XYZ file of C-alpha atoms in Angstrom:
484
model
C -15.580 10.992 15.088
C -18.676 9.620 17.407
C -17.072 5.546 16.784
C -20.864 4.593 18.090
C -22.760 6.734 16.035
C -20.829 6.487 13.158
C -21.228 2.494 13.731
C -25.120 2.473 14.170
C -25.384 4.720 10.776
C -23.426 2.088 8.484
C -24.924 -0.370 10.667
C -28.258 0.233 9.686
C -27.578 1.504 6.247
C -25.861 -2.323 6.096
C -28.808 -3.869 7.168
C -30.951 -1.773 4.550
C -28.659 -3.015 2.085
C -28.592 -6.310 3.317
C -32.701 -6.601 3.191
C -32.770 -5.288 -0.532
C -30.280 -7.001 -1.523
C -31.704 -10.316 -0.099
C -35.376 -9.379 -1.513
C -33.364 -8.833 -4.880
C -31.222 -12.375 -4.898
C -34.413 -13.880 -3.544
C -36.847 -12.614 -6.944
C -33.604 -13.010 -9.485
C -33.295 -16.686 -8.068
C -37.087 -17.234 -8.455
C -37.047 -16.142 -11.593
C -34.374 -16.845 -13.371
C -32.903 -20.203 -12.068
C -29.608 -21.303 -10.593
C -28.459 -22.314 -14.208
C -29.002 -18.267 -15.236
C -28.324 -16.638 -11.820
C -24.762 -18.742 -12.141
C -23.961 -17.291 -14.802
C -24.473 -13.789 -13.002
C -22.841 -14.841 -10.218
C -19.580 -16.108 -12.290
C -19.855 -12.824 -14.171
C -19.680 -10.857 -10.606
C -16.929 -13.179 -9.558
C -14.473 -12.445 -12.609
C -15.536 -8.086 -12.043
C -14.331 -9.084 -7.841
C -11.127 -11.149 -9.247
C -10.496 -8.123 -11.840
C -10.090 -5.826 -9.462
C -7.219 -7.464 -7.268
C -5.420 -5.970 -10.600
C -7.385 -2.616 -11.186
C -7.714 -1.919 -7.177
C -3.974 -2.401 -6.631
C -3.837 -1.017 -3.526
C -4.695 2.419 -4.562
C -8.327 2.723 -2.158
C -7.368 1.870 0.995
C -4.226 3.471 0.983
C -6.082 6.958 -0.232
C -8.216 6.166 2.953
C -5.208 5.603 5.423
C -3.413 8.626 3.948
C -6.214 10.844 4.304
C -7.016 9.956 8.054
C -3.523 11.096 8.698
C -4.106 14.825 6.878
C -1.267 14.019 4.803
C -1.842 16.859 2.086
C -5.443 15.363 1.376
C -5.562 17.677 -2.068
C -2.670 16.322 -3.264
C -3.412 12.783 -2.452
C -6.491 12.218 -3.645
C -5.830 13.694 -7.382
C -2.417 11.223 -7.130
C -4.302 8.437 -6.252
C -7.282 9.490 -9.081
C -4.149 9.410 -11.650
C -2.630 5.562 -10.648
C -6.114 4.883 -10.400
C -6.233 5.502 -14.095
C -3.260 3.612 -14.612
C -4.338 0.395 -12.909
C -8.024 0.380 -14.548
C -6.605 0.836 -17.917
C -4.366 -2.149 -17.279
C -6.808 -4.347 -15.669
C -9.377 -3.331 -18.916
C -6.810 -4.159 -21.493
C -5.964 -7.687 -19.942
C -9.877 -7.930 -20.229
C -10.052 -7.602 -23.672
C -6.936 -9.146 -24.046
C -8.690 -12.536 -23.055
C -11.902 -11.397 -24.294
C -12.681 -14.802 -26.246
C -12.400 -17.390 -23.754
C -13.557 -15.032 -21.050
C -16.680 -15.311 -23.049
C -16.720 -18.824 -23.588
C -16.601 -19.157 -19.983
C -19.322 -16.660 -18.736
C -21.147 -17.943 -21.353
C -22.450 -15.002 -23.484
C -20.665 -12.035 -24.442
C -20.497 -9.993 -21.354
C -17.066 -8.986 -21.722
C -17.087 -5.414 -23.032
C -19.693 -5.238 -20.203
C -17.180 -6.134 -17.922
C -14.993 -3.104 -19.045
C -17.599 -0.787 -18.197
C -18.866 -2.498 -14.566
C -15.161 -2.635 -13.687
C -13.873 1.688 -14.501
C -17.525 2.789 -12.687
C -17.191 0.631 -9.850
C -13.548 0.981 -9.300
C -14.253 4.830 -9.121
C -17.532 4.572 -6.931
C -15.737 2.796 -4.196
C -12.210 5.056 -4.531
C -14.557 8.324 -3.805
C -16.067 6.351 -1.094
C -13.064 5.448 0.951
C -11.617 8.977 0.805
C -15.010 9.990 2.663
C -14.533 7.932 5.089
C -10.815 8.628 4.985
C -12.115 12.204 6.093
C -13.474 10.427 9.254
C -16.824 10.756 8.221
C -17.592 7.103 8.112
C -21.216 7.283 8.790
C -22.107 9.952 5.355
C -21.384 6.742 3.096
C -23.605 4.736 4.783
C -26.469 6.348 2.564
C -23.976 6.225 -0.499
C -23.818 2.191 -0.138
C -27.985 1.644 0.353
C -28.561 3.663 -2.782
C -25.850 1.677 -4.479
C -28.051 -1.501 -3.591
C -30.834 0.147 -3.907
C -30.758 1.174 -7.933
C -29.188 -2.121 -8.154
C -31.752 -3.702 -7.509
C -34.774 -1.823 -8.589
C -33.438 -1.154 -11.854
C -32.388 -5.191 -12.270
C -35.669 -6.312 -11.613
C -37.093 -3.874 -14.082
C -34.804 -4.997 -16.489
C -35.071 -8.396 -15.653
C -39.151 -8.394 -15.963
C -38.745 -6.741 -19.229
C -37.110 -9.824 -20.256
C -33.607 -8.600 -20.591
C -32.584 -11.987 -18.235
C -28.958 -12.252 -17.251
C -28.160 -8.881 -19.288
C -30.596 -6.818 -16.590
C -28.988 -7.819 -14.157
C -25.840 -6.467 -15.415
C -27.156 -3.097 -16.324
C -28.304 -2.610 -12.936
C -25.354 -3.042 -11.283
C -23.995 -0.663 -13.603
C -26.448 1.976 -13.082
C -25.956 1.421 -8.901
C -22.243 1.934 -9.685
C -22.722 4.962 -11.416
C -24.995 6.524 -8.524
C -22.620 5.667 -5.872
C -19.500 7.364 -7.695
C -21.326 10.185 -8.286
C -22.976 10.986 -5.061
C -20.183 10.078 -3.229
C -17.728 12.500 -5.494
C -20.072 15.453 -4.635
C -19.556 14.310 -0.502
C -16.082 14.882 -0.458
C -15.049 17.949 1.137
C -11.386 17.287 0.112
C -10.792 18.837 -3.556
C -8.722 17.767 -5.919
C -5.140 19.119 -6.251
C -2.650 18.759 -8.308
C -0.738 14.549 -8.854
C 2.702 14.853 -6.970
C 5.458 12.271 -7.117
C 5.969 12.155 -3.686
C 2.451 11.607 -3.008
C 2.446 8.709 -5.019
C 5.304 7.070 -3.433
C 3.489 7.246 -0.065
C 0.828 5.642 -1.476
C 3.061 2.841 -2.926
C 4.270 2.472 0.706
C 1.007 1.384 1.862
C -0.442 0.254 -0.935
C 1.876 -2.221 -1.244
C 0.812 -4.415 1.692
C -2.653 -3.371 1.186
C -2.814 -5.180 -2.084
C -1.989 -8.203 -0.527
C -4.538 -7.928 2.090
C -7.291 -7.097 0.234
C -6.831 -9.585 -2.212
C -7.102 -11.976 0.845
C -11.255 -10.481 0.492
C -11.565 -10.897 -3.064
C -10.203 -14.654 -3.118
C -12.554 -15.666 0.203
C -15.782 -14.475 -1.636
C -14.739 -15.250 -5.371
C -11.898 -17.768 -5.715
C -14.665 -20.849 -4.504
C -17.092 -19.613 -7.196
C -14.755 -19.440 -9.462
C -13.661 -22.737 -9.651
C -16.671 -23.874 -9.349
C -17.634 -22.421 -12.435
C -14.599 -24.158 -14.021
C -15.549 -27.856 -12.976
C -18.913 -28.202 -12.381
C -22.238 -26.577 -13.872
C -24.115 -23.178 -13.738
C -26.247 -24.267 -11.501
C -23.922 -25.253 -8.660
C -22.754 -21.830 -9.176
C -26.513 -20.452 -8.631
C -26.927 -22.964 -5.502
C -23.875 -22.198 -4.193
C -23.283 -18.405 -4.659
C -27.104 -18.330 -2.986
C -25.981 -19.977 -0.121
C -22.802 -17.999 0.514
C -25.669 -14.663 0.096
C -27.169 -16.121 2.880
C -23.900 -16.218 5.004
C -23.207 -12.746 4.558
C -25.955 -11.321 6.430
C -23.904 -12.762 9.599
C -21.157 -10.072 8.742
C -23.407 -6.797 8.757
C -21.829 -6.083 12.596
C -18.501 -7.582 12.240
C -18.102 -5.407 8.437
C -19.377 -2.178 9.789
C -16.987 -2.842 13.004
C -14.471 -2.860 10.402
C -15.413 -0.248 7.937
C -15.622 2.039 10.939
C -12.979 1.351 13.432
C -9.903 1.724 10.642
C -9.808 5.382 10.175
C -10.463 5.730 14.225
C -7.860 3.188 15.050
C -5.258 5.433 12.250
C -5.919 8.166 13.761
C -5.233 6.883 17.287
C -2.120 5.314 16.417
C -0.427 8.693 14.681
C -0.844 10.062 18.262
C 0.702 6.622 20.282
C -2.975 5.926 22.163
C -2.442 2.419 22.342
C -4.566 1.713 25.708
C -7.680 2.911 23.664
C -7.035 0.753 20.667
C -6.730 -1.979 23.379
C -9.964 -1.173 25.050
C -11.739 -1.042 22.016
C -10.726 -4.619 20.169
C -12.235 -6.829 22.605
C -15.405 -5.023 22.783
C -15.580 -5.251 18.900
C -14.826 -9.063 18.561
C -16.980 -9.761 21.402
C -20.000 -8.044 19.650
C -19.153 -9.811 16.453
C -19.548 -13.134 18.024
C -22.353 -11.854 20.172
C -24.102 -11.908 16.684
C -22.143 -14.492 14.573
C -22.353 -17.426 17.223
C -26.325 -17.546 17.118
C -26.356 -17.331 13.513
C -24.644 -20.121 12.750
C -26.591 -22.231 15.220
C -29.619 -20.900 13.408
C -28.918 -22.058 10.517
C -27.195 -25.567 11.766
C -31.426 -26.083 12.753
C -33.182 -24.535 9.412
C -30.598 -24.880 6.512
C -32.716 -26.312 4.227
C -36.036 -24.730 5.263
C -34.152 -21.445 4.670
C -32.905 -22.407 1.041
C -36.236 -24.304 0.230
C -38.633 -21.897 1.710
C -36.385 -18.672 0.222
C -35.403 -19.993 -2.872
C -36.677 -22.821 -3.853
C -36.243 -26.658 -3.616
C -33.295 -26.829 -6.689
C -31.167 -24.323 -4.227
C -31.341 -27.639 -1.421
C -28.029 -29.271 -2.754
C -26.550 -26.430 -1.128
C -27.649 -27.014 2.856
C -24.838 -28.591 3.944
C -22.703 -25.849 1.748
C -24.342 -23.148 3.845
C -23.900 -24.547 7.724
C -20.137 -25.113 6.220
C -20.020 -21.395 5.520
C -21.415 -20.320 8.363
C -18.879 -21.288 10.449
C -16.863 -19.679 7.917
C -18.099 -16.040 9.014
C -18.067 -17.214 12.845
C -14.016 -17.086 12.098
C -14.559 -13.966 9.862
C -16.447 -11.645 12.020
C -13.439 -12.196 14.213
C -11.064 -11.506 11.185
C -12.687 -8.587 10.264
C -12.044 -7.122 13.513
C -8.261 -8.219 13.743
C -7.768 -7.170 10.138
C -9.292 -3.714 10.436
C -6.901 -3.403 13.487
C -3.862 -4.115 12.044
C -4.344 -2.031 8.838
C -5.061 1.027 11.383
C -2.020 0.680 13.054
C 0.198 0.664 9.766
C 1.022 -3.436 10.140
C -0.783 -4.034 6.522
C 2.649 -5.766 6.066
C 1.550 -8.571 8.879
C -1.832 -8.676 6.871
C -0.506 -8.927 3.876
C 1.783 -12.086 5.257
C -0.968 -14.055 6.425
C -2.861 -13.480 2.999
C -0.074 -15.007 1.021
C -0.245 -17.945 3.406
C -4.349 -18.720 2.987
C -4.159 -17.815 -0.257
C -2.256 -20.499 -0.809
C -4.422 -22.987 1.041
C -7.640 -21.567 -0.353
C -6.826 -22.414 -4.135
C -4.758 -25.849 -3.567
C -7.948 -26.453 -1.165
C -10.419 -25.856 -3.581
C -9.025 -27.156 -6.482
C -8.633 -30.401 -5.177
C -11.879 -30.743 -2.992
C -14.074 -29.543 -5.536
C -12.739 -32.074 -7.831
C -13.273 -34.927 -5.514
C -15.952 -33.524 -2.923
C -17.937 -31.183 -5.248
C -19.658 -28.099 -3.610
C -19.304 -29.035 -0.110
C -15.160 -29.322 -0.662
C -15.053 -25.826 -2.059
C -16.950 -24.321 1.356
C -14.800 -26.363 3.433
C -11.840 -25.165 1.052
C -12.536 -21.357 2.309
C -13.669 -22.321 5.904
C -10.218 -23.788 6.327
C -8.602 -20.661 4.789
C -10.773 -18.321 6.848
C -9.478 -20.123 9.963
C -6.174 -19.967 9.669
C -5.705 -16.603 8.377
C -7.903 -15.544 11.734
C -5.292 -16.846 13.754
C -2.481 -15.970 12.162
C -3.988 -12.619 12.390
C -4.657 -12.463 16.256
C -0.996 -13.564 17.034
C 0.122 -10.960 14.483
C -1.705 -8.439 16.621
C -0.657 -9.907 19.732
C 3.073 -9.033 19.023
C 1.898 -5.254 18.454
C -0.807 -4.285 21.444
C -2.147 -6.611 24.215
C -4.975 -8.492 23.030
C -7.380 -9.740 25.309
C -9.744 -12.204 24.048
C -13.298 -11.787 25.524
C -13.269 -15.429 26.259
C -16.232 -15.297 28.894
C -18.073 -13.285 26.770
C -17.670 -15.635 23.525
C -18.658 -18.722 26.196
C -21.465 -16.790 27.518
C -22.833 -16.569 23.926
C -22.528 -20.656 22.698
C -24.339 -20.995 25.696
C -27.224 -18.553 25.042
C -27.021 -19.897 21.442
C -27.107 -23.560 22.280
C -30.124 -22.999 24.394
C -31.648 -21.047 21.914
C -30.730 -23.848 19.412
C -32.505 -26.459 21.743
C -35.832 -23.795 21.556
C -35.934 -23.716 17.815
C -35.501 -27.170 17.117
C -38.484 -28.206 19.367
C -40.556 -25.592 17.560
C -39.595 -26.436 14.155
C -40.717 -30.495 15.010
C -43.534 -29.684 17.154
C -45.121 -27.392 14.360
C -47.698 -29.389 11.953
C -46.855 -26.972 8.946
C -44.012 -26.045 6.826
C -43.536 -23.095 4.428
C -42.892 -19.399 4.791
C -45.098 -19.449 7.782
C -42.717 -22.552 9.853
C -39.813 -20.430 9.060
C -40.866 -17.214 10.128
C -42.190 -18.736 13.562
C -38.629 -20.063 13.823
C -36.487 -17.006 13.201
C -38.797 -14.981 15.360
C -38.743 -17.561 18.682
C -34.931 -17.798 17.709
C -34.334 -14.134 17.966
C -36.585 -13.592 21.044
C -35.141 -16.820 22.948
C -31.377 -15.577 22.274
C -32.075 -12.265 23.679
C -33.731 -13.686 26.549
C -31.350 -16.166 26.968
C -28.549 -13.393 26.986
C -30.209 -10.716 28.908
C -30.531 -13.265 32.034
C -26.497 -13.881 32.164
C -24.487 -10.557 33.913
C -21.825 -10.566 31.671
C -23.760 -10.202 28.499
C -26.402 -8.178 29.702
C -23.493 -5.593 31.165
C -21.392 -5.951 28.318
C -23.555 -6.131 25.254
C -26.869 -5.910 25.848
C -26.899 -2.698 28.051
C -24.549 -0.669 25.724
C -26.394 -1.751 22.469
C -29.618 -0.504 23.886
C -27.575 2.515 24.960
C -25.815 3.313 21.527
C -29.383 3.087 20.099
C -31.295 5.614 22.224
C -28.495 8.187 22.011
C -28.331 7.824 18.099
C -32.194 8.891 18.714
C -31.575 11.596 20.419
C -30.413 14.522 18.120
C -26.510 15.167 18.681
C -25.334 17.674 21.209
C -23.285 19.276 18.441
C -23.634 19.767 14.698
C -19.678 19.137 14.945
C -20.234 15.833 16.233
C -22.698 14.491 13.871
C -20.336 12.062 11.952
C-alpha cells in the first residue's frame, strides 16, 4: 500500500465529506433551529452511545485480523455472525427502554433508532474489512457518498416538511448506500463462522472495545448530558460548535484511518525503525494543520457561528475556542492511538480510556451543572489531554518516539503571526457578514502558508513533501498494482 496516496484519497474524500456535511448542518441549522436540530443531535448521540454495546469490538478487530491474512474468509463471516449477536443485544436494550428513551429525545424516534443502529453498524463493519485488505484509499468514495445521500436526501425531506423525522431518514438511506457499496468492494468472500476465529477476535476485540469507546464518549458523552440538564437548544448551539471543531481533524483522522493497517502490517514483520520514522512525520503534520486552526478561530469565533449559523448559535463562542484546543490535543491522539492499535498494544489504549473516561463524565456532570455549556467543553478538553499523554508515554515504552518539537514551535509561530494578520484585518474592515469572514479565512490561509514557507524547517519538512504527495497523486500510478 502507497501510505501517501492512499492518505491524499481519504484525505480529499474527508474534505468532500467535510464540505457537504458542513453545507448540510449549516441549511438544517437555518432552518430548523437549535431547539429542533438538538433534538437531532441528542438522537445521533444516543445511535453513537448505542453502539459502544452493538460495536463491541467486533470492527476493528475484523480490520486488524485481516491486515495480518489471518484466514480472511473465515474471519469476516465470524465476525458477520457476533456482529449479529451484539446488534440484536444492543436493539433489544433499545426497546427495552423504549419509553423514557422517548421521553427524552422527545418524539418517538425509538424504533427509528433500531433501524439507524443494524444499517449503520453493518455499513461501517464492511468498510473496515476493506481497508483491512490494505486498500484504505477505495473507501474513501464509500464515506463521501455516505455524506453525500445523507445529506441530499435530508434536505429533501426536510423541505418537504418532514422536520426532525427527515433528517433521520436520510441518515438512514446514507447508511444503507455505504453498506451496500462497500459489501460489493470486498474482494474477501465470505466463508464459513469458525470458533477459533472468533476467539481471535475476542483477543483483540477486547481492548479494542475499550478504546473505541474512548471515541464515542469524547464526541457524545458532553451532548449527552447536556441534553439531560439543560435545553434543546444548548444541544443545537453546542453540537454546532463541536461540527465546527471537527473540520480541524480531516488530516489528523485520515493519518489515522490510514496508517493502522500499514503500521499492522509492519509490525507482523518486526520493522520498527519505519514505524519510528513515520510517527513524527504524522503528528507533526497534524499540528502543522491543527495549531492554525485553533488560532483561527481564537480571532473569529463568533463571526464564524453568527455569520454560519446564525446569531442564537453565539452562546456557543467561547464553547468552540474551548474545543478547539480540544482537537489541537486530538490530532496528536489520533496519531498515537492509531499507532498503538497497529502494533497490537490496544491493551495500553484501552488503559488510558478507562482513566479519561472517568474524568470525562465526573467532569461533565459536575461542570455542566455549575458552569453550563462552557464546563461540558472544558469537561472533554481536560479528558482529551490527558488521555494524549498518557498515550505518548504508553508508546514511548514500546518504540522511540521523537516528538517533532521544532516543527510544532515552528508552527505557533507561523500561527501567531498569522493570528496578528487576521486580527488587524478583521478591525480594520468597515463591514461584517459573509463577506468579513471570507476575507478573513482567505488572508488567514494565505498568511500561514507564507508565514511557513519562509522558515527551513517547515518548508523542508511539510511544505515541500505536501506539494510533492500532491503532484505524484496527479500523475497516473506507475503500476495498476500500486493504485491503492
Amino acid at each position: 500500500m502507497d501510505i501517501s496516496r492512499s492518505a491524499l484519497k481519504v484525505f480529499l474524500a474527508k474534505g468532500g465529506n467535510a464540505v457537504v456535511f458542513f453545507a448540510g448542518i449549516t441549511v438544517f441549522a437555518r432552518e430548523l433551529g437549535p431547539t429542533q436540530i438538538g433534538i437531532f443531535f441528542l438522537f445521533q448521540t444516543v445511535l453513537g452511545l448505542t453502539t459502544i454495546v452493538a460495536d463491541f469490538g467486533v470492527r476493528g478487530a475484523l480490520e486488524k485480523r485481516l491486515s495480518e491474512g489471518q484466514q480472511p474468509g473465515t474471519m469476516l463471516a465470524t465476525a458477520i455472525a457476533v456482529k449479529l449477536v451484539t446488534v440484536a443485544g444492543a436493539a433489544g436494550l433499545i426497546l427495552l427502554v423504549r419509553p423514557y428513551l422517548n421521553g427524552y429525545l422527545g418524539g418517538e424516534f425509538a424504533i427509528y433508532l433500531v433501524i439507524a443502529l443494524v444499517i449503520q453498524e453493518f455499513a461501517d463493519l464492511f468498510i473496515q474489512a476493506v481497508r483491512g485488505e490494505l486498500r484504505v484509499g477505495e473507501t474513501a468514495i464509500i464515506e463521501f457518498a455516505r455524506e453525500a445521500v445523507w445529506v441530499t436526501s435530508g434536505l429533501a425531506f426536510v423541505w418537504a416538511g418532514y422536520g426532525v423525522e427527515g433528517l433521520i431518514y436520510g441518515l438512514i438511506l446514507g447508511s444503507t448506500t455505504a453498506a451496500c457499496w462497500a459489501f460489493v468492494k470486498l474482494e474477501t468472500r465470505v466463508g464459513r463462522p469458525a470458533e477459533l476465529s472468533a476467539w481471535s477476535l475476542y483477543d483483540y476485540a477486547k481492548y479494542y472495545f475499550l478504546s473505541s469507546v474512548s471515541g464515542q464518549v469524547y464526541q457524545w458523552m458532553d451532548v449527552a448530558i447536556i441534553g439531560l440538564f439543560l435545553t434543546y437548544a444548548d444541544v443545537g448551539a453546542y453540537e454546532v460548535a463541536w461540527e465546527v471543531t471537527l473540520l480541524v481533524l480531516l488530516v489528523s483522522k485520515t493519518l489515522s484511518i490510514t496508517l493502522f493497517p500499514q503500521m499492522s502490517q509492519w509490525s507482523s514483520e518486526a520493522a520498527v525503525d519505519r514505524i519510528e520514522a513515520v510517527v513524527p512525520e504524522a503528528i507533526g503534520v497534524a499540528l502543522f494543520l491543527s495549531i492554525p486552526a485553533f488560532v483561527g478561530v481564537f480571532v473569529l469565533n463568533y463571526e464564524v457561528l453568527a455569520t454560519v449559523f446564525g446569531s442564537e448559535y453565539t452562546i456557543a463562542a467561547g464553547v468552540l475556542v474551548v474545543l478547539m484546543i480540544e482537537k489541537v490535543f486530538q490530532s496528536v491522539n489520533d496519531v498515537l492511538g492509531s499507532t498503538l492499535r497497529g502494533i497490537d498494544r490496544v491493551d495500553l489504549v484501552a488503559r488510558a480510556v478507562v482513566v479519561t473516561i472517568a474524568i470525562n463524565l465526573v467532569l461533565n456532570v459536575a461542570l455542566v451543572l455549575t458552569v453550563g455549556l462552557l464546563g461540558a467543553a472544558i469537561a472533554t478538553t481536560t479528558a482529551a489531554i490527558v488521555q494524549t499523554l498518557l498515550n505518548g508515554r504508553y508508546l514511548s515504552q514500546n518504540i522511540t518516539l521523537r516528538v517533532p518539537y521544532r516543527l510544532v514551535a515552528w508552527s505557533t509561530v507561523s500561527a501567531a503571526a498569522m493570528g496578528l494578520v487576521v486580527w488587524g484585518v478583521r478591525t480594520a474592515l468597515p463591514f461584517e457578514g459573509i463577506a468579513l469572514l471570507a476575507i478573513c479565512v482567505g488572508v488567514g490561509v494565505a498568511s500561514y502558508l507564507s508565514f511557513s514557507a519562509v522558515i527551513p524547517s517547515l518548508r523542508r519538512q511539510v511544505v515541500v513533501p505536501g506539494v510533492r504527495v500532491l503532484v505524484s497523486f496527479l500523475r497516473p500510478p506507475k503500476s495498476l498494482s500500486d493504485s491503492s
